[in-house]
């Protein structure tokens, strides 16, 4: 099922409406859809490297707006909408763990988890379930999603197609290493 969905989404990358499809995908992925925005972002940047930053910005803004929907689903529609989404992904334990971590770590969870392979929709729904303040959620989401999408777009802009395979297979690793470096840098600044 996911392979067919992936192939269908990829067909939109070459269409004249590709930027709108990218916005729709980034929005939907942040609250309920299974495919990450990079599914469209990568082929779109490769076909129009001069628009890499525009595509990354569209992806970031749409993802954050979709994240607000995910937050609202977690905060207000827990029983009717959030739990069925969580059950669909068999992620009950992941969501509970994230909710507990939100209470403990707040913004840091959004900043770090938004970079990792954990689907962003779980971060958004869990933050709403924990009734995490909306403004810090939005700011942290802008930062973490922006870093992710601009990093991918920047690598593709700089290196082109040769880095595509690496990103598709190793994006979680790249984002994980980046998150570790970011946290390490922030800790070093704090204690120096």
mmCIF file of N, CA, C and O in Angstrom, residues 104-154:
data_model
loop_
_atom_site.group_PDB
_atom_site.id
_atom_site.type_symbol
_atom_site.label_atom_id
_atom_site.label_comp_id
_atom_site.label_asym_id
_atom_site.label_seq_id
_atom_site.Cartn_x
_atom_site.Cartn_y
_atom_site.Cartn_z
ATOM 1 N N UNK A 104 8.181 16.957 30.945
ATOM 2 C CA UNK A 104 9.490 17.076 31.576
ATOM 3 C C UNK A 104 10.425 18.033 30.828
ATOM 4 O O UNK A 104 11.117 18.829 31.450
ATOM 5 N N UNK A 105 10.460 17.961 29.500
ATOM 6 C CA UNK A 105 11.476 18.678 28.730
ATOM 7 C C UNK A 105 10.933 19.788 27.840
ATOM 8 O O UNK A 105 11.701 20.597 27.331
ATOM 9 N N UNK A 106 9.645 19.814 27.574
ATOM 10 C CA UNK A 106 9.032 20.895 26.814
ATOM 11 C C UNK A 106 9.593 21.107 25.423
ATOM 12 O O UNK A 106 9.629 20.201 24.600
ATOM 13 N N UNK A 107 10.042 22.326 25.157
ATOM 14 C CA UNK A 107 10.510 22.745 23.842
ATOM 15 C C UNK A 107 11.637 21.858 23.309
ATOM 16 O O UNK A 107 11.726 21.625 22.107
ATOM 17 N N UNK A 108 12.478 21.346 24.183
ATOM 18 C CA UNK A 108 13.605 20.511 23.735
ATOM 19 C C UNK A 108 13.115 19.262 23.018
ATOM 20 O O UNK A 108 13.764 18.779 22.094
ATOM 21 N N UNK A 109 11.989 18.729 23.426
ATOM 22 C CA UNK A 109 11.424 17.548 22.759
ATOM 23 C C UNK A 109 11.066 17.897 21.319
ATOM 24 O O UNK A 109 11.381 17.167 20.393
ATOM 25 N N UNK A 110 10.418 19.029 21.131
ATOM 26 C CA UNK A 110 10.027 19.437 19.779
ATOM 27 C C UNK A 110 11.269 19.661 18.922
ATOM 28 O O UNK A 110 11.349 19.199 17.779
ATOM 29 N N UNK A 111 12.245 20.366 19.473
ATOM 30 C CA UNK A 111 13.454 20.675 18.715
ATOM 31 C C UNK A 111 14.200 19.414 18.293
ATOM 32 O O UNK A 111 14.659 19.306 17.159
ATOM 33 N N UNK A 112 14.318 18.465 19.193
ATOM 34 C CA UNK A 112 15.081 17.254 18.873
ATOM 35 C C UNK A 112 14.264 16.243 18.081
ATOM 36 O O UNK A 112 14.741 15.692 17.099
ATOM 37 N N UNK A 113 13.059 16.005 18.487
ATOM 38 C CA UNK A 113 12.239 14.990 17.818
ATOM 39 C C UNK A 113 11.829 15.424 16.415
ATOM 40 O O UNK A 113 11.589 14.587 15.557
ATOM 41 N N UNK A 114 11.757 16.720 16.177
ATOM 42 C CA UNK A 114 11.436 17.206 14.836
ATOM 43 C C UNK A 114 12.529 16.906 13.823
ATOM 44 O O UNK A 114 12.297 16.950 12.628
ATOM 45 N N UNK A 115 13.717 16.594 14.298
ATOM 46 C CA UNK A 115 14.840 16.256 13.415
ATOM 47 C C UNK A 115 15.015 14.758 13.220
ATOM 48 O O UNK A 115 15.663 14.329 12.286
ATOM 49 N N UNK A 116 14.472 13.978 14.116
ATOM 50 C CA UNK A 116 14.727 12.538 14.120
ATOM 51 C C UNK A 116 13.726 11.786 13.241
ATOM 52 O O UNK A 116 12.764 12.371 12.742
ATOM 53 N N UNK A 117 13.942 10.469 13.088
ATOM 54 C CA UNK A 117 13.018 9.672 12.272
ATOM 55 C C UNK A 117 11.621 9.489 12.883
ATOM 56 O O UNK A 117 10.728 9.013 12.213
ATOM 57 N N UNK A 118 11.430 9.865 14.147
ATOM 58 C CA UNK A 118 10.097 9.756 14.743
ATOM 59 C C UNK A 118 9.168 10.658 13.930
ATOM 60 O O UNK A 118 9.461 11.836 13.741
ATOM 61 N N UNK A 119 8.071 10.116 13.410
ATOM 62 C CA UNK A 119 7.171 10.955 12.608
ATOM 63 C C UNK A 119 6.715 12.194 13.379
ATOM 64 O O UNK A 119 6.301 12.111 14.536
ATOM 65 N N UNK A 120 6.806 13.316 12.709
ATOM 66 C CA UNK A 120 6.485 14.600 13.328
ATOM 67 C C UNK A 120 5.047 14.638 13.835
ATOM 68 O O UNK A 120 4.757 15.306 14.822
ATOM 69 N N UNK A 121 4.156 13.892 13.195
ATOM 70 C CA UNK A 121 2.761 13.878 13.628
ATOM 71 C C UNK A 121 2.634 13.412 15.083
ATOM 72 O O UNK A 121 1.779 13.868 15.813
ATOM 73 N N UNK A 122 3.517 12.510 15.513
ATOM 74 C CA UNK A 122 3.466 12.056 16.905
ATOM 75 C C UNK A 122 3.903 13.164 17.853
ATOM 76 O O UNK A 122 3.382 13.305 18.949
ATOM 77 N N UNK A 123 4.857 13.955 17.425
ATOM 78 C CA UNK A 123 5.308 15.098 18.218
ATOM 79 C C UNK A 123 4.177 16.113 18.349
ATOM 80 O O UNK A 123 3.911 16.619 19.437
ATOM 81 N N UNK A 124 3.494 16.402 17.244
ATOM 82 C CA UNK A 124 2.442 17.413 17.281
ATOM 83 C C UNK A 124 1.248 16.946 18.116
ATOM 84 O O UNK A 124 0.747 17.705 18.946
ATOM 85 N N UNK A 125 0.827 15.716 17.906
ATOM 86 C CA UNK A 125 -0.325 15.192 18.658
ATOM 87 C C UNK A 125 0.014 15.088 20.142
ATOM 88 O O UNK A 125 -0.780 15.473 21.002
ATOM 89 N N UNK A 126 1.203 14.586 20.453
ATOM 90 C CA UNK A 126 1.602 14.447 21.863
ATOM 91 C C UNK A 126 1.712 15.806 22.542
ATOM 92 O O UNK A 126 1.354 15.953 23.716
ATOM 93 N N UNK A 127 2.190 16.823 21.822
ATOM 94 C CA UNK A 127 2.291 18.148 22.432
ATOM 95 C C UNK A 127 0.899 18.700 22.732
ATOM 96 O O UNK A 127 0.697 19.352 23.759
ATOM 97 N N UNK A 128 -0.053 18.439 21.863
ATOM 98 C CA UNK A 128 -1.430 18.854 22.138
ATOM 99 C C UNK A 128 -2.033 18.080 23.300
ATOM 100 O O UNK A 128 -2.715 18.649 24.156
ATOM 101 N N UNK A 129 -1.758 16.767 23.332
ATOM 102 C CA UNK A 129 -2.258 15.942 24.445
ATOM 103 C C UNK A 129 -1.708 16.421 25.781
ATOM 104 O O UNK A 129 -2.398 16.379 26.795
ATOM 105 N N UNK A 130 -0.453 16.876 25.772
ATOM 106 C CA UNK A 130 0.177 17.366 27.002
ATOM 107 C C UNK A 130 -0.211 18.824 27.281
ATOM 108 O O UNK A 130 0.230 19.399 28.268
ATOM 109 N N UNK A 131 -1.019 19.416 26.400
ATOM 110 C CA UNK A 131 -1.425 20.818 26.494
ATOM 111 C C UNK A 131 -0.210 21.735 26.611
ATOM 112 O O UNK A 131 -0.201 22.694 27.388
ATOM 113 N N UNK A 132 0.801 21.414 25.803
ATOM 114 C CA UNK A 132 1.994 22.240 25.724
ATOM 115 C C UNK A 132 1.596 23.585 25.121
ATOM 116 O O UNK A 132 0.787 23.645 24.195
ATOM 117 N N UNK A 133 2.149 24.672 25.636
ATOM 118 C CA UNK A 133 1.783 26.020 25.169
ATOM 119 C C UNK A 133 1.973 26.139 23.660
ATOM 120 O O UNK A 133 2.998 25.731 23.119
ATOM 121 N N UNK A 134 0.988 26.732 22.983
ATOM 122 C CA UNK A 134 0.980 26.763 21.526
ATOM 123 C C UNK A 134 2.090 27.646 20.936
ATOM 124 O O UNK A 134 2.734 27.249 19.961
ATOM 125 N N UNK A 135 2.336 28.824 21.492
ATOM 126 C CA UNK A 135 3.345 29.710 20.911
ATOM 127 C C UNK A 135 4.750 29.096 20.949
ATOM 128 O O UNK A 135 5.434 29.070 19.913
ATOM 129 N N UNK A 136 5.219 28.572 22.086
ATOM 130 C CA UNK A 136 6.531 27.913 22.056
ATOM 131 C C UNK A 136 6.551 26.697 21.118
ATOM 132 O O UNK A 136 7.570 26.420 20.484
ATOM 133 N N UNK A 137 5.423 26.004 21.013
ATOM 134 C CA UNK A 137 5.321 24.882 20.081
ATOM 135 C C UNK A 137 5.557 25.357 18.648
ATOM 136 O O UNK A 137 6.301 24.749 17.891
ATOM 137 N N UNK A 138 4.916 26.463 18.269
ATOM 138 C CA UNK A 138 5.045 26.987 16.909
ATOM 139 C C UNK A 138 6.483 27.432 16.637
ATOM 140 O O UNK A 138 7.060 27.101 15.590
ATOM 141 N N UNK A 139 7.080 28.156 17.572
ATOM 142 C CA UNK A 139 8.449 28.648 17.386
ATOM 143 C C UNK A 139 9.427 27.476 17.272
ATOM 144 O O UNK A 139 10.260 27.431 16.360
ATOM 145 N N UNK A 140 9.316 26.510 18.173
ATOM 146 C CA UNK A 140 10.204 25.340 18.133
ATOM 147 C C UNK A 140 9.986 24.544 16.849
ATOM 148 O O UNK A 140 10.945 24.039 16.251
ATOM 149 N N UNK A 141 8.750 24.441 16.415
ATOM 150 C CA UNK A 141 8.452 23.724 15.171
ATOM 151 C C UNK A 141 9.054 24.430 13.966
ATOM 152 O O UNK A 141 9.602 23.787 13.070
ATOM 153 N N UNK A 142 8.964 25.756 13.933
ATOM 154 C CA UNK A 142 9.583 26.511 12.842
ATOM 155 C C UNK A 142 11.087 26.245 12.786
ATOM 156 O O UNK A 142 11.649 26.053 11.710
ATOM 157 N N UNK A 143 11.706 26.219 13.945
ATOM 158 C CA UNK A 143 13.158 25.988 13.994
ATOM 159 C C UNK A 143 13.485 24.578 13.531
ATOM 160 O O UNK A 143 14.288 24.373 12.609
ATOM 161 N N UNK A 144 12.882 23.579 14.132
ATOM 162 C CA UNK A 144 13.267 22.195 13.850
ATOM 163 C C UNK A 144 12.881 21.754 12.446
ATOM 164 O O UNK A 144 13.649 21.090 11.758
ATOM 165 N N UNK A 145 11.700 22.137 11.998
ATOM 166 C CA UNK A 145 11.294 21.761 10.642
ATOM 167 C C UNK A 145 12.092 22.551 9.616
ATOM 168 O O UNK A 145 12.473 22.034 8.575
ATOM 169 N N UNK A 146 12.348 23.822 9.908
ATOM 170 C CA UNK A 146 13.169 24.621 9.014
ATOM 171 C C UNK A 146 14.570 24.051 8.861
ATOM 172 O O UNK A 146 15.090 23.941 7.743
ATOM 173 N N UNK A 147 15.177 23.677 9.967
ATOM 174 C CA UNK A 147 16.519 23.075 9.904
ATOM 175 C C UNK A 147 16.478 21.819 9.048
ATOM 176 O O UNK A 147 17.325 21.619 8.173
ATOM 177 N N UNK A 148 15.509 20.990 9.284
ATOM 178 C CA UNK A 148 15.422 19.733 8.535
ATOM 179 C C UNK A 148 15.268 19.976 7.035
ATOM 180 O O UNK A 148 16.025 19.440 6.225
ATOM 181 N N UNK A 149 14.300 20.763 6.641
ATOM 182 C CA UNK A 149 14.017 20.948 5.219
ATOM 183 C C UNK A 149 15.079 21.796 4.514
ATOM 184 O O UNK A 149 15.419 21.527 3.364
ATOM 185 N N UNK A 150 15.601 22.807 5.192
ATOM 186 C CA UNK A 150 16.648 23.611 4.578
ATOM 187 C C UNK A 150 17.965 22.841 4.485
ATOM 188 O O UNK A 150 18.729 23.041 3.543
ATOM 189 N N UNK A 151 18.219 21.948 5.431
ATOM 190 C CA UNK A 151 19.413 21.105 5.344
ATOM 191 C C UNK A 151 19.320 20.166 4.136
ATOM 192 O O UNK A 151 20.262 20.052 3.345
ATOM 193 N N UNK A 152 18.183 19.519 3.970
ATOM 194 C CA UNK A 152 17.982 18.633 2.821
ATOM 195 C C UNK A 152 18.083 19.424 1.517
ATOM 196 O O UNK A 152 18.807 19.041 0.595
ATOM 197 N N UNK A 153 17.376 20.559 1.442
ATOM 198 C CA UNK A 153 17.404 21.377 0.223
ATOM 199 C C UNK A 153 18.809 21.903 -0.052
ATOM 200 O O UNK A 153 19.263 21.924 -1.204
ATOM 201 N N UNK A 154 19.505 22.302 1.001
ATOM 202 C CA UNK A 154 20.861 22.817 0.840
ATOM 203 C C UNK A 154 21.832 21.769 0.328
ATOM 204 O O UNK A 154 22.660 22.043 -0.543
#
